[in-house]
PDB file of C-alpha atoms in Angstrom:
ATOM      1  CA  UNK G  27       4.852   0.363  -0.151  1.00 46.00           C
ATOM      2  CA  UNK G  28       2.243  -1.628  -2.019  1.00 41.00           C
ATOM      3  CA  UNK G  29      -1.396  -1.798  -0.899  1.00 42.00           C
ATOM      4  CA  UNK G  30      -4.298  -4.158  -1.397  1.00 39.00           C
ATOM      5  CA  UNK G  31      -7.992  -3.898  -0.587  1.00 40.00           C
ATOM      6  CA  UNK G  32      -7.809  -6.508   2.171  1.00 38.00           C
ATOM      7  CA  UNK G  33      -8.918  -5.202   5.578  1.00 42.00           C
ATOM      8  CA  UNK G  34      -9.024  -6.532   9.101  1.00 43.00           C
ATOM      9  CA  UNK G  35     -12.436  -7.589  10.343  1.00 41.00           C
ATOM     10  CA  UNK G  36     -13.730  -4.678  12.471  1.00 43.00           C
ATOM     11  CA  UNK G  37     -13.401  -5.358  16.180  1.00 43.00           C
ATOM     12  CA  UNK G  38     -12.065  -8.895  15.831  1.00 44.00           C
ATOM     13  CA  UNK G  39      -8.401  -9.853  15.722  1.00 49.00           C
ATOM     14  CA  UNK G  40      -7.487  -6.361  14.599  1.00 46.00           C
ATOM     15  CA  UNK G  41      -4.297  -6.192  16.626  1.00 44.00           C
ATOM     16  CA  UNK G  42      -2.450  -9.035  14.939  1.00 48.00           C
ATOM     17  CA  UNK G  43      -2.761  -7.119  11.663  1.00 57.00           C
ATOM     18  CA  UNK G  44      -4.064  -9.747   9.268  1.00 55.00           C
ATOM     19  CA  UNK G  45      -4.573  -7.000   6.702  1.00 66.00           C
ATOM     20  CA  UNK G  46      -1.462  -5.023   7.633  1.00 75.00           C
ATOM     21  CA  UNK G  47       0.821  -7.765   6.290  1.00 63.00           C
ATOM     22  CA  UNK G  48      -0.847  -7.340   2.900  1.00 68.00           C
ATOM     23  CA  UNK G  49      -0.396  -3.572   2.789  1.00 86.00           C
ATOM     24  CA  UNK G  50       3.338  -3.356   3.477  1.00 93.00           C
ATOM     25  CA  UNK G  51       5.740  -5.037   1.092  1.00 94.00           C
ATOM     26  CA  UNK G  52       8.016  -7.775   2.499  1.00 95.00           C
ATOM     27  CA  UNK G  53      10.887  -5.715   1.106  1.00 97.00           C
ATOM     28  CA  UNK G  54      10.466  -3.447   4.131  1.00 97.00           C
ATOM     29  CA  UNK G  55       9.583  -5.882   6.915  1.00 97.00           C
ATOM     30  CA  UNK G  56      11.552  -9.004   5.915  1.00 97.00           C
ATOM     31  CA  UNK G  57      14.256  -8.508   3.296  1.00 98.00           C
ATOM     32  CA  UNK G  58      15.547  -5.100   4.478  1.00 98.00           C
ATOM     33  CA  UNK G  59      16.240  -6.045   8.115  1.00 98.00           C
ATOM     34  CA  UNK G  60      17.771  -9.375   7.145  1.00 98.00           C
ATOM     35  CA  UNK G  61      19.934  -7.772   4.468  1.00 98.00           C
ATOM     36  CA  UNK G  62      21.053  -5.064   6.908  1.00 98.00           C
ATOM     37  CA  UNK G  63      22.130  -7.665   9.450  1.00 97.00           C
ATOM     38  CA  UNK G  64      24.075  -9.664   6.875  1.00 97.00           C
ATOM     39  CA  UNK G  65      25.716  -6.553   5.445  1.00 97.00           C
ATOM     40  CA  UNK G  66      26.847  -5.244   8.845  1.00 97.00           C
ATOM     41  CA  UNK G  67      28.280  -8.633   9.829  1.00 96.00           C
ATOM     42  CA  UNK G  68      30.076  -9.051   6.496  1.00 97.00           C
ATOM     43  CA  UNK G  69      31.585  -5.557   6.667  1.00 96.00           C
ATOM     44  CA  UNK G  70      32.705  -6.052  10.269  1.00 94.00           C
ATOM     45  CA  UNK G  71      34.602  -9.213   9.369  1.00 95.00           C
ATOM     46  CA  UNK G  72      35.478  -8.703   5.717  1.00 96.00           C
ATOM     47  CA  UNK G  73      36.365  -5.013   5.715  1.00 97.00           C
ATOM     48  CA  UNK G  74      37.237  -4.021   9.303  1.00 94.00           C
ATOM     49  CA  UNK G  75      39.234  -0.955   8.257  1.00 96.00           C
ATOM     50  CA  UNK G  76      36.340   0.333   6.156  1.00 96.00           C
ATOM     51  CA  UNK G  77      33.952  -0.366   9.030  1.00 95.00           C
ATOM     52  CA  UNK G  78      36.154   1.496  11.513  1.00 94.00           C
ATOM     53  CA  UNK G  79      36.601   4.450   9.156  1.00 95.00           C
ATOM     54  CA  UNK G  80      33.069   4.884   7.817  1.00 96.00           C
ATOM     55  CA  UNK G  81      30.549   2.875   9.847  1.00 95.00           C
ATOM     56  CA  UNK G  82      31.690   3.295  13.451  1.00 91.00           C
ATOM     57  CA  UNK G  83      32.598   7.008  13.981  1.00 90.00           C
ATOM     58  CA  UNK G  84      30.328   9.546  15.663  1.00 83.00           C
ATOM     59  CA  UNK G  85      29.319  10.956  12.283  1.00 87.00           C
ATOM     60  CA  UNK G  86      29.653   7.612  10.523  1.00 94.00           C
ATOM     61  CA  UNK G  87      26.990   5.737   8.622  1.00 96.00           C
ATOM     62  CA  UNK G  88      25.450   3.931  11.616  1.00 96.00           C
ATOM     63  CA  UNK G  89      25.123   6.991  13.845  1.00 95.00           C
ATOM     64  CA  UNK G  90      23.714   9.062  10.980  1.00 96.00           C
ATOM     65  CA  UNK G  91      21.202   6.352  10.122  1.00 97.00           C
ATOM     66  CA  UNK G  92      20.146   6.240  13.781  1.00 97.00           C
ATOM     67  CA  UNK G  93      19.323   9.944  13.640  1.00 97.00           C
ATOM     68  CA  UNK G  94      17.408   9.568  10.379  1.00 97.00           C
ATOM     69  CA  UNK G  95      15.473   6.579  11.698  1.00 98.00           C
ATOM     70  CA  UNK G  96      14.428   8.431  14.842  1.00 98.00           C
ATOM     71  CA  UNK G  97      13.492  11.518  12.835  1.00 98.00           C
ATOM     72  CA  UNK G  98      11.395   9.354  10.511  1.00 98.00           C
ATOM     73  CA  UNK G  99       9.704   7.801  13.536  1.00 98.00           C
ATOM     74  CA  UNK G 100       8.905  11.257  14.930  1.00 98.00           C
ATOM     75  CA  UNK G 101       7.399  12.260  11.570  1.00 98.00           C
ATOM     76  CA  UNK G 102       5.285   9.095  11.414  1.00 98.00           C
ATOM     77  CA  UNK G 103       4.084   9.641  14.985  1.00 98.00           C
ATOM     78  CA  UNK G 104       3.284  13.293  14.239  1.00 98.00           C
ATOM     79  CA  UNK G 105       1.076  12.287  11.304  1.00 98.00           C
ATOM     80  CA  UNK G 106      -0.743   9.846  13.572  1.00 98.00           C
ATOM     81  CA  UNK G 107      -1.248  12.518  16.226  1.00 98.00           C
ATOM     82  CA  UNK G 108      -2.966  14.656  13.599  1.00 98.00           C
ATOM     83  CA  UNK G 109      -5.610  11.998  12.950  1.00 97.00           C
ATOM     84  CA  UNK G 110      -9.051  12.415  14.458  1.00 96.00           C
ATOM     85  CA  UNK G 111      -9.254   8.752  15.549  1.00 96.00           C
ATOM     86  CA  UNK G 112      -6.158   9.261  17.700  1.00 97.00           C
ATOM     87  CA  UNK G 113      -7.064  12.643  19.160  1.00 97.00           C
ATOM     88  CA  UNK G 114     -10.531  11.381  20.110  1.00 97.00           C
ATOM     89  CA  UNK G 115      -9.139   8.643  22.379  1.00 97.00           C
ATOM     90  CA  UNK G 116      -6.988   9.687  25.328  1.00 98.00           C
ATOM     91  CA  UNK G 117      -5.335   6.253  25.659  1.00 98.00           C
ATOM     92  CA  UNK G 118      -4.337   6.259  21.998  1.00 98.00           C
ATOM     93  CA  UNK G 119      -3.225   9.880  22.114  1.00 98.00           C
ATOM     94  CA  UNK G 120      -0.983   9.049  25.087  1.00 98.00           C
ATOM     95  CA  UNK G 121       0.502   6.008  23.330  1.00 98.00           C
ATOM     96  CA  UNK G 122       1.333   7.802  20.089  1.00 98.00           C
ATOM     97  CA  UNK G 123       2.435  10.874  22.035  1.00 98.00           C
ATOM     98  CA  UNK G 124       4.896   8.701  23.937  1.00 98.00           C
ATOM     99  CA  UNK G 125       6.224   7.343  20.634  1.00 98.00           C
ATOM    100  CA  UNK G 126       6.621  10.876  19.271  1.00 98.00           C
ATOM    101  CA  UNK G 127       8.434  12.123  22.391  1.00 98.00           C
ATOM    102  CA  UNK G 128      10.691   9.061  22.420  1.00 97.00           C
ATOM    103  CA  UNK G 129      11.658   9.499  18.770  1.00 98.00           C
ATOM    104  CA  UNK G 130      12.384  13.210  19.215  1.00 98.00           C
ATOM    105  CA  UNK G 131      14.497  12.407  22.276  1.00 97.00           C
ATOM    106  CA  UNK G 132      16.467   9.715  20.428  1.00 97.00           C
ATOM    107  CA  UNK G 133      17.069  11.875  17.352  1.00 97.00           C
ATOM    108  CA  UNK G 134      18.161  14.827  19.457  1.00 96.00           C
ATOM    109  CA  UNK G 135      20.390  12.809  21.756  1.00 94.00           C
ATOM    110  CA  UNK G 136      22.013  10.885  18.915  1.00 94.00           C
ATOM    111  CA  UNK G 137      22.976  14.202  17.308  1.00 93.00           C
ATOM    112  CA  UNK G 138      23.767  15.839  20.662  1.00 91.00           C
ATOM    113  CA  UNK G 139      20.988  18.236  19.661  1.00 94.00           C
ATOM    114  CA  UNK G 140      22.963  19.467  16.669  1.00 89.00           C
ATOM    115  CA  UNK G 141      26.473  19.563  18.105  1.00 89.00           C
ATOM    116  CA  UNK G 142      27.649  16.696  15.899  1.00 85.00           C
ATOM    117  CA  UNK G 143      26.767  18.701  12.796  1.00 86.00           C
ATOM    118  CA  UNK G 144      27.516  22.285  13.863  1.00 88.00           C
ATOM    119  CA  UNK G 145      30.460  21.507  16.180  1.00 86.00           C
ATOM    120  CA  UNK G 146      29.693  24.064  18.854  1.00 90.00           C
ATOM    121  CA  UNK G 147      31.709  24.051  22.071  1.00 90.00           C
ATOM    122  CA  UNK G 148      30.225  22.435  25.148  1.00 88.00           C
ATOM    123  CA  UNK G 149      29.954  24.908  28.072  1.00 89.00           C
ATOM    124  CA  UNK G 150      32.389  24.218  30.911  1.00 85.00           C
ATOM    125  CA  UNK G 151      29.598  23.583  33.414  1.00 87.00           C
ATOM    126  CA  UNK G 152      28.023  20.989  31.128  1.00 87.00           C
ATOM    127  CA  UNK G 153      31.357  19.306  30.429  1.00 86.00           C
ATOM    128  CA  UNK G 154      31.740  18.731  34.144  1.00 87.00           C
ATOM    129  CA  UNK G 155      28.453  16.816  34.160  1.00 87.00           C
ATOM    130  CA  UNK G 156      28.720  14.992  30.840  1.00 89.00           C
ATOM    131  CA  UNK G 157      31.232  12.130  30.734  1.00 84.00           C
ATOM    132  CA  UNK G 158      31.853  12.671  26.995  1.00 86.00           C
ATOM    133  CA  UNK G 159      31.763  16.466  27.015  1.00 86.00           C
ATOM    134  CA  UNK G 160      28.755  16.658  24.678  1.00 90.00           C
ATOM    135  CA  UNK G 161      25.534  18.682  24.782  1.00 91.00           C
ATOM    136  CA  UNK G 162      23.258  15.754  25.531  1.00 91.00           C
ATOM    137  CA  UNK G 163      21.830  14.228  28.701  1.00 93.00           C
ATOM    138  CA  UNK G 164      22.204  10.498  28.042  1.00 93.00           C
ATOM    139  CA  UNK G 165      25.881  10.718  29.033  1.00 90.00           C
ATOM    140  CA  UNK G 166      25.001  12.257  32.394  1.00 92.00           C
ATOM    141  CA  UNK G 167      23.154   9.400  34.075  1.00 92.00           C
ATOM    142  CA  UNK G 168      21.989   5.858  33.373  1.00 92.00           C
ATOM    143  CA  UNK G 169      18.453   7.135  33.957  1.00 93.00           C
ATOM    144  CA  UNK G 170      18.706   8.930  30.621  1.00 93.00           C
ATOM    145  CA  UNK G 171      20.575   6.163  28.774  1.00 93.00           C
ATOM    146  CA  UNK G 172      20.748   2.533  29.932  1.00 93.00           C
ATOM    147  CA  UNK G 173      17.376   2.460  31.671  1.00 95.00           C
ATOM    148  CA  UNK G 174      15.355   3.929  28.768  1.00 95.00           C
ATOM    149  CA  UNK G 175      17.301   1.639  26.426  1.00 95.00           C
ATOM    150  CA  UNK G 176      16.369  -1.372  28.572  1.00 95.00           C
ATOM    151  CA  UNK G 177      12.700  -0.401  28.401  1.00 96.00           C
ATOM    152  CA  UNK G 178      12.945  -0.097  24.625  1.00 97.00           C
ATOM    153  CA  UNK G 179      14.735  -3.446  24.380  1.00 97.00           C
ATOM    154  CA  UNK G 180      12.069  -5.161  26.478  1.00 97.00           C
ATOM    155  CA  UNK G 181       9.353  -3.491  24.421  1.00 97.00           C
ATOM    156  CA  UNK G 182      10.863  -4.707  21.148  1.00 97.00           C
ATOM    157  CA  UNK G 183      11.446  -8.276  22.366  1.00 96.00           C
ATOM    158  CA  UNK G 184       8.182  -8.707  24.292  1.00 97.00           C
ATOM    159  CA  UNK G 185       6.040  -6.630  21.962  1.00 96.00           C
ATOM    160  CA  UNK G 186       7.675  -7.766  18.743  1.00 96.00           C
ATOM    161  CA  UNK G 187       8.244 -11.450  19.480  1.00 96.00           C
ATOM    162  CA  UNK G 188       6.211 -12.763  22.399  1.00 96.00           C
ATOM    163  CA  UNK G 189       2.898 -10.907  22.210  1.00 96.00           C
ATOM    164  CA  UNK G 190       2.292 -11.383  18.459  1.00 95.00           C
ATOM    165  CA  UNK G 191       2.921 -15.132  18.822  1.00 94.00           C
ATOM    166  CA  UNK G 192       0.635 -15.341  21.862  1.00 94.00           C
ATOM    167  CA  UNK G 193      -2.006 -13.387  20.004  1.00 93.00           C
ATOM    168  CA  UNK G 194      -1.686 -15.579  16.928  1.00 91.00           C
ATOM    169  CA  UNK G 195      -2.763 -18.609  18.979  1.00 90.00           C
ATOM    170  CA  UNK G 196      -6.199 -17.016  19.082  1.00 85.00           C
ATOM    171  CA  UNK G 197      -6.980 -17.296  22.806  1.00 84.00           C
ATOM    172  CA  UNK G 198      -5.984 -13.967  24.302  1.00 90.00           C
ATOM    173  CA  UNK G 199      -5.400 -10.408  23.099  1.00 92.00           C
ATOM    174  CA  UNK G 200      -8.089 -10.718  20.458  1.00 92.00           C
ATOM    175  CA  UNK G 201      -9.935  -7.480  21.218  1.00 92.00           C
ATOM    176  CA  UNK G 202      -9.706  -4.376  23.352  1.00 95.00           C
ATOM    177  CA  UNK G 203      -7.190  -1.577  23.716  1.00 96.00           C
ATOM    178  CA  UNK G 204      -4.120  -3.647  24.541  1.00 95.00           C
ATOM    179  CA  UNK G 205      -4.827  -6.006  21.654  1.00 95.00           C
ATOM    180  CA  UNK G 206      -5.052  -3.045  19.303  1.00 96.00           C
ATOM    181  CA  UNK G 207      -1.579  -1.862  20.339  1.00 97.00           C
ATOM    182  CA  UNK G 208       0.207  -5.207  19.890  1.00 96.00           C
ATOM    183  CA  UNK G 209       2.650  -5.023  16.945  1.00 97.00           C
ATOM    184  CA  UNK G 210       1.623  -7.077  13.907  1.00 95.00           C
ATOM    185  CA  UNK G 211       3.528 -10.178  12.846  1.00 95.00           C
ATOM    186  CA  UNK G 212       5.423  -8.196  10.213  1.00 96.00           C
ATOM    187  CA  UNK G 213       7.446  -6.616  13.040  1.00 97.00           C
ATOM    188  CA  UNK G 214       8.698 -10.021  14.181  1.00 97.00           C
ATOM    189  CA  UNK G 215      11.727 -10.351  11.828  1.00 97.00           C
ATOM    190  CA  UNK G 216      13.136  -7.005  12.967  1.00 98.00           C
ATOM    191  CA  UNK G 217      12.551  -7.873  16.629  1.00 98.00           C
ATOM    192  CA  UNK G 218      14.245 -11.227  16.052  1.00 98.00           C
ATOM    193  CA  UNK G 219      17.275  -9.500  14.522  1.00 98.00           C
ATOM    194  CA  UNK G 220      17.500  -7.207  17.571  1.00 97.00           C
ATOM    195  CA  UNK G 221      17.472 -10.285  19.809  1.00 97.00           C
ATOM    196  CA  UNK G 222      20.158 -12.017  17.731  1.00 97.00           C
ATOM    197  CA  UNK G 223      22.403  -8.960  18.028  1.00 96.00           C
ATOM    198  CA  UNK G 224      21.773  -8.822  21.766  1.00 96.00           C
ATOM    199  CA  UNK G 225      22.751 -12.477  22.205  1.00 95.00           C
ATOM    200  CA  UNK G 226      25.853 -11.854  20.099  1.00 94.00           C
ATOM    201  CA  UNK G 227      26.767  -8.948  22.383  1.00 94.00           C
ATOM    202  CA  UNK G 228      26.246 -11.008  25.546  1.00 93.00           C
ATOM    203  CA  UNK G 229      28.412 -13.854  24.259  1.00 92.00           C
ATOM    204  CA  UNK G 230      31.142 -11.437  23.183  1.00 90.00           C
ATOM    205  CA  UNK G 231      31.142  -9.637  26.539  1.00 89.00           C
ATOM    206  CA  UNK G 232      31.024 -12.737  28.759  1.00 90.00           C
ATOM    207  CA  UNK G 233      33.400 -15.113  26.971  1.00 89.00           C
ATOM    208  CA  UNK G 234      36.908 -15.075  25.543  1.00 82.00           C
ATOM    209  CA  UNK G 235      35.658 -15.919  22.064  1.00 84.00           C
ATOM    210  CA  UNK G 236      35.895 -12.344  20.858  1.00 80.00           C
ATOM    211  CA  UNK G 237      33.678 -10.781  18.212  1.00 84.00           C
ATOM    212  CA  UNK G 238      31.202 -13.252  16.741  1.00 88.00           C
ATOM    213  CA  UNK G 239      29.021 -11.457  14.208  1.00 93.00           C
ATOM    214  CA  UNK G 240      28.912  -7.741  14.891  1.00 94.00           C
ATOM    215  CA  UNK G 241      31.413  -5.075  15.872  1.00 92.00           C
ATOM    216  CA  UNK G 242      30.032  -2.771  18.593  1.00 91.00           C
ATOM    217  CA  UNK G 243      26.864  -4.825  18.700  1.00 94.00           C
ATOM    218  CA  UNK G 244      25.051  -2.260  20.830  1.00 93.00           C
ATOM    219  CA  UNK G 245      25.127   0.214  17.928  1.00 95.00           C
ATOM    220  CA  UNK G 246      23.849  -2.458  15.545  1.00 97.00           C
ATOM    221  CA  UNK G 247      21.071  -3.341  17.971  1.00 97.00           C
ATOM    222  CA  UNK G 248      19.997   0.300  18.079  1.00 97.00           C
ATOM    223  CA  UNK G 249      19.620   0.193  14.300  1.00 98.00           C
ATOM    224  CA  UNK G 250      17.067  -2.613  14.669  1.00 98.00           C
ATOM    225  CA  UNK G 251      15.360  -0.925  17.638  1.00 98.00           C
ATOM    226  CA  UNK G 252      14.726   2.232  15.655  1.00 98.00           C
ATOM    227  CA  UNK G 253      13.784   0.333  12.508  1.00 98.00           C
ATOM    228  CA  UNK G 254      11.251  -1.586  14.591  1.00 98.00           C
ATOM    229  CA  UNK G 255       9.691   1.645  15.878  1.00 98.00           C
ATOM    230  CA  UNK G 256       9.370   3.056  12.340  1.00 98.00           C
ATOM    231  CA  UNK G 257       7.885  -0.171  11.023  1.00 98.00           C
ATOM    232  CA  UNK G 258       5.440  -0.365  13.916  1.00 98.00           C
ATOM    233  CA  UNK G 259       4.248   3.203  13.397  1.00 98.00           C
ATOM    234  CA  UNK G 260       3.864   2.670   9.646  1.00 97.00           C
ATOM    235  CA  UNK G 261       1.879  -0.512  10.283  1.00 96.00           C
ATOM    236  CA  UNK G 262      -0.199   1.261  12.929  1.00 97.00           C
ATOM    237  CA  UNK G 263      -1.184   3.899  10.392  1.00 96.00           C
ATOM    238  CA  UNK G 264      -2.428   1.147   8.057  1.00 95.00           C
ATOM    239  CA  UNK G 265      -4.275  -0.461  10.982  1.00 94.00           C
ATOM    240  CA  UNK G 266      -6.160   2.789  11.665  1.00 95.00           C
ATOM    241  CA  UNK G 267      -7.215   2.870   8.033  1.00 91.00           C
ATOM    242  CA  UNK G 268      -8.465  -0.704   7.951  1.00 91.00           C
ATOM    243  CA  UNK G 269      -9.960  -1.135  11.418  1.00 92.00           C
ATOM    244  CA  UNK G 270     -11.289   1.543  13.810  1.00 93.00           C
ATOM    245  CA  UNK G 271      -9.702   1.517  17.283  1.00 96.00           C
ATOM    246  CA  UNK G 272     -11.852   0.666  20.311  1.00 95.00           C
ATOM    247  CA  UNK G 273     -13.327   3.526  22.320  1.00 93.00           C
TER     248      UNK G 273
END
């Protein structure tokens, strides 16, 4: 990722990341998410057998990438937790700590905490609880799956699309703790892709049209969710370097 010497003005407009956009190449925040969306749609329609054989399975490309994305997010969050600016502020420590815990949870659950790679047998008692017979908890209850996913989806759409645009108007969210946490504008393309996939999924599920753009859109949407988290954490690290957080 390329860097410049441009920095946000201390204490003013820091959260919209005026300098952050200049420190992360558009290859990562614009071209990569757009290219990923196009590639997944083209493969789903142009090479459905390849997609079913290599992209879709439990240990296929998409699921493996999900694990790697979440692991990368956990690593980024861990490096932030080690920084003095974060540890000195309880609100910031809680925010980054939540990101770290969420990424560890996602990586572990996506891999069934190693079962997908080491193929151990699920204990009988756990199989009775888990609707897919795996050593994870997201298949036990919606409280560990759909509800956390909904919170993440709302966070990506509201935090990645709505708040940066509101902040850019220059009237609200210009200073303070909440303003500092708002994702920069460079996260918007990835959030927009997640929304496009969600709309595609809704149309597919509620009409007789059939598949529009993406096969198993929920899995594709997770790709953009986790990419968003990684991008946000990378941008947040640059923000800490260029502009001190409020007390």
